[in-house]
mmCIF file of C-alpha atoms in Angstrom:
data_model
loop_
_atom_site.group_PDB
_atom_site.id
_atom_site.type_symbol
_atom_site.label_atom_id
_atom_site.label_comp_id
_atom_site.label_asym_id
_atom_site.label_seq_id
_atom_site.Cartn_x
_atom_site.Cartn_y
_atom_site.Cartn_z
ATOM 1 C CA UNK A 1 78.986 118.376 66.606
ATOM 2 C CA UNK A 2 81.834 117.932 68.396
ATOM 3 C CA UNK A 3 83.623 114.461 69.151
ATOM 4 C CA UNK A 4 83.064 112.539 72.457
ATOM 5 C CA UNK A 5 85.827 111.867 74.381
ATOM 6 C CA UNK A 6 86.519 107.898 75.611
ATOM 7 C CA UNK A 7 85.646 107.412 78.900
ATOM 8 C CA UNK A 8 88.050 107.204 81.132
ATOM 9 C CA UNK A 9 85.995 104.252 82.832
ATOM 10 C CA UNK A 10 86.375 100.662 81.907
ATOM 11 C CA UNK A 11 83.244 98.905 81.093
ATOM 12 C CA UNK A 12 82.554 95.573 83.089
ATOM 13 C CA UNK A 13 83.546 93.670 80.116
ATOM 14 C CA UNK A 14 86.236 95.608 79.210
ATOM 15 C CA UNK A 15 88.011 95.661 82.988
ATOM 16 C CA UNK A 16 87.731 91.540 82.713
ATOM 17 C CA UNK A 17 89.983 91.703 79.837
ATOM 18 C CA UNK A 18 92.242 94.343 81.317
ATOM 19 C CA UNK A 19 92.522 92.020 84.107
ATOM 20 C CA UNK A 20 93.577 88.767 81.670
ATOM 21 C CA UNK A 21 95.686 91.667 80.104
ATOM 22 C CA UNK A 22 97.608 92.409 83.009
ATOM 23 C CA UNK A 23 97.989 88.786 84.410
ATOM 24 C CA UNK A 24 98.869 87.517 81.331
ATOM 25 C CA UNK A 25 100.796 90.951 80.350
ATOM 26 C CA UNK A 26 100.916 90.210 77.042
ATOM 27 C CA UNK A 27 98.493 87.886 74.392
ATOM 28 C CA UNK A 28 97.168 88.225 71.061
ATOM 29 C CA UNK A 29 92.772 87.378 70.491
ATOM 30 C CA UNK A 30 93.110 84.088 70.774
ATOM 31 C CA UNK A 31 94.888 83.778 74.147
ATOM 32 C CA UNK A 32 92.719 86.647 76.118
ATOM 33 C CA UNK A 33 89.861 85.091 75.050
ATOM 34 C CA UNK A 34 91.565 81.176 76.724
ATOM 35 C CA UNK A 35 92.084 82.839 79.948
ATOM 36 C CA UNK A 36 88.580 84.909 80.069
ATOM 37 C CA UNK A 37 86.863 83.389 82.974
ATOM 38 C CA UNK A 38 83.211 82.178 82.640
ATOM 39 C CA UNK A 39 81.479 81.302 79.134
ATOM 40 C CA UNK A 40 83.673 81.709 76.673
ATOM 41 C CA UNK A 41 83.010 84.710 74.361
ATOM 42 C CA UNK A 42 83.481 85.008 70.438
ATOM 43 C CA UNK A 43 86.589 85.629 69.371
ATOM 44 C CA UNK A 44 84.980 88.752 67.242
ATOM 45 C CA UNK A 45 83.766 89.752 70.471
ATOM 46 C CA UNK A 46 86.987 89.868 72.233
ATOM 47 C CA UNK A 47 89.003 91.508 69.402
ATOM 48 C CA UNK A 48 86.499 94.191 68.918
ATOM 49 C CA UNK A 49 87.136 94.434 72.634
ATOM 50 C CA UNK A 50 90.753 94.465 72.561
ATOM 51 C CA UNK A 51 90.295 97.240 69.721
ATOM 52 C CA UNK A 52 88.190 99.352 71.674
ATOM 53 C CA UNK A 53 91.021 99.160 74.217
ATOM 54 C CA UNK A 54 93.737 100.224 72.214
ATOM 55 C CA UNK A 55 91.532 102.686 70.968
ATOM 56 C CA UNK A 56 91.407 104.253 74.390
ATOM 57 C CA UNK A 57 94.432 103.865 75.308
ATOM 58 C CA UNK A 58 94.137 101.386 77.753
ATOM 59 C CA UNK A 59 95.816 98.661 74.978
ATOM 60 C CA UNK A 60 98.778 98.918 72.973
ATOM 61 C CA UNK A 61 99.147 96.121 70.341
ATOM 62 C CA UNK A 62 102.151 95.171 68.076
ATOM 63 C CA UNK A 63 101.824 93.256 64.834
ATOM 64 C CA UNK A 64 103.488 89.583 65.360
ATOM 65 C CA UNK A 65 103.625 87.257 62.396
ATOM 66 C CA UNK A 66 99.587 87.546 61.187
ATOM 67 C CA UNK A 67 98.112 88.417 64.146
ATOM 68 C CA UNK A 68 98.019 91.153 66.804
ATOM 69 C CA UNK A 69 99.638 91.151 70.196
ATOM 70 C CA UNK A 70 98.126 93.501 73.171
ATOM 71 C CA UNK A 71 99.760 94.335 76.096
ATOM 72 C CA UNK A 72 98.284 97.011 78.966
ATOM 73 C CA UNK A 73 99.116 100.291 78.646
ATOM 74 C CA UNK A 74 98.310 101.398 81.551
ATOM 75 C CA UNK A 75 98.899 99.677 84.688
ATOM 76 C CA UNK A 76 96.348 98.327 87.308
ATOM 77 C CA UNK A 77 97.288 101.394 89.950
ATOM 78 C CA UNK A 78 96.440 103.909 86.977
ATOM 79 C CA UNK A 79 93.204 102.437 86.350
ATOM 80 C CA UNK A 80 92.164 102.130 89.996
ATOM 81 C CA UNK A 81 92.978 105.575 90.239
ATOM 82 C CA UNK A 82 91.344 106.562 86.757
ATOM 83 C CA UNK A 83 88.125 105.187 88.126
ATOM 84 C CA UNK A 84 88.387 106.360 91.663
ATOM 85 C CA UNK A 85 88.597 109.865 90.054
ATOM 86 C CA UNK A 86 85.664 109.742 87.940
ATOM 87 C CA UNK A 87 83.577 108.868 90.533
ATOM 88 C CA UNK A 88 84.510 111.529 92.842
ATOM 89 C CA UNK A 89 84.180 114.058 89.856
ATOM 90 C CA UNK A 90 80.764 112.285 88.907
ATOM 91 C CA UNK A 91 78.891 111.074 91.938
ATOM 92 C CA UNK A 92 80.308 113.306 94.845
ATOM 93 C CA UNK A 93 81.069 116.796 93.060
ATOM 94 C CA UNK A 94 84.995 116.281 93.174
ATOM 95 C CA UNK A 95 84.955 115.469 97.388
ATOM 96 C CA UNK A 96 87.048 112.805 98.132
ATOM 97 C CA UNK A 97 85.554 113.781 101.768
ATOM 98 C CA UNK A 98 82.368 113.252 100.344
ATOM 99 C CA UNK A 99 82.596 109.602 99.166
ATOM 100 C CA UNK A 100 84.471 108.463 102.702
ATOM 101 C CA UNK A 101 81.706 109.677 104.527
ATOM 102 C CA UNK A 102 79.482 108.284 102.019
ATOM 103 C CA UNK A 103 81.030 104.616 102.751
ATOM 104 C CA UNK A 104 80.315 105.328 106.365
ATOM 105 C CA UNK A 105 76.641 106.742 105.903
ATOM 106 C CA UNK A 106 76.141 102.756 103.728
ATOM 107 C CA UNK A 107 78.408 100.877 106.293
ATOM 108 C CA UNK A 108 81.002 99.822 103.336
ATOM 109 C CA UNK A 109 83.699 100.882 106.299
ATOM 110 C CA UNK A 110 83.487 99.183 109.486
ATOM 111 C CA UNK A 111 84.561 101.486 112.836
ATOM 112 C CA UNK A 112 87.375 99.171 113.566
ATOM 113 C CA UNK A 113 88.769 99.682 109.491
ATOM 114 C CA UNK A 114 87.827 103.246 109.596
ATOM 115 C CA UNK A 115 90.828 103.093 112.731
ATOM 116 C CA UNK A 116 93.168 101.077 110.770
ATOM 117 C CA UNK A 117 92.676 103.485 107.802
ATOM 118 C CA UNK A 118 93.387 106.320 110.752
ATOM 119 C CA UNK A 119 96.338 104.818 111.653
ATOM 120 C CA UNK A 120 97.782 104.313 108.082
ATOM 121 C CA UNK A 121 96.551 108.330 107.785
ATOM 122 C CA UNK A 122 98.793 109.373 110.547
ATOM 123 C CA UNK A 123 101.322 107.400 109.623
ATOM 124 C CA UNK A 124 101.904 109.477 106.155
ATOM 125 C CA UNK A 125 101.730 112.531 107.238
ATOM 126 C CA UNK A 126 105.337 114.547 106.905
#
């Protein structure tokens, strides 16, 4: 059977702790799990968290005295655009067409944002 791949995807809990991860941009278990907002979690839960992380790829950690120091190794942009990606491939068959009109069909995009967004098109194009 072959081996599955880590999602590229960041589960809820693990994007929280990106997010302390790139604020704090470096921290070992102790001091993710300080700046975690809401209830606090165990600090088994949070290194098993950070070690899924590293695992893929998302962490890097460095061994500091006793204990482990993680750091993000990739940046907020890359995950955005990790995500964005994925959901395109997954939900709207690799259309990036598809999902804008998608936010339209749902009203996610207001008319006077979709002409802002117009503007900022026409003011990339070469």
């Amino acid at each position: 059977m072959p081996s599955k791949k880590p999602s590229p995807t960041l589960t809820p809990l693990e994007l929280e702790i990106m997010k302390v991860l790139w604020d704090l941009g470096s921290g070992n278990v102790q001091a993710v799990r300080d700046a975690l907002p809401g209830e606090k979690l165990a600090y088994t839960t949070v290194q098993t968290m950070l070690n899924v992380l590293q695992t893929k790829g998302k962490a890097k950690r460095v061994l500091k005295d006793r204990s482990y120091i993680y750091r993000p190794a990739v940046s907020r942009v890359q995950a955005q655009s990790s995500t964005i990606r994925d959901l395109i491939d997954r939900m709207f068959g690799g259309s990036a067409e598809a999902l804008v009109m998608g936010l339209l069909d749902t009203k996610q995009i207001t008319p006077a944002k979709l002409a802002e967004l117009q503007k900022k098109v026409e003011g990339a194009k070469p």
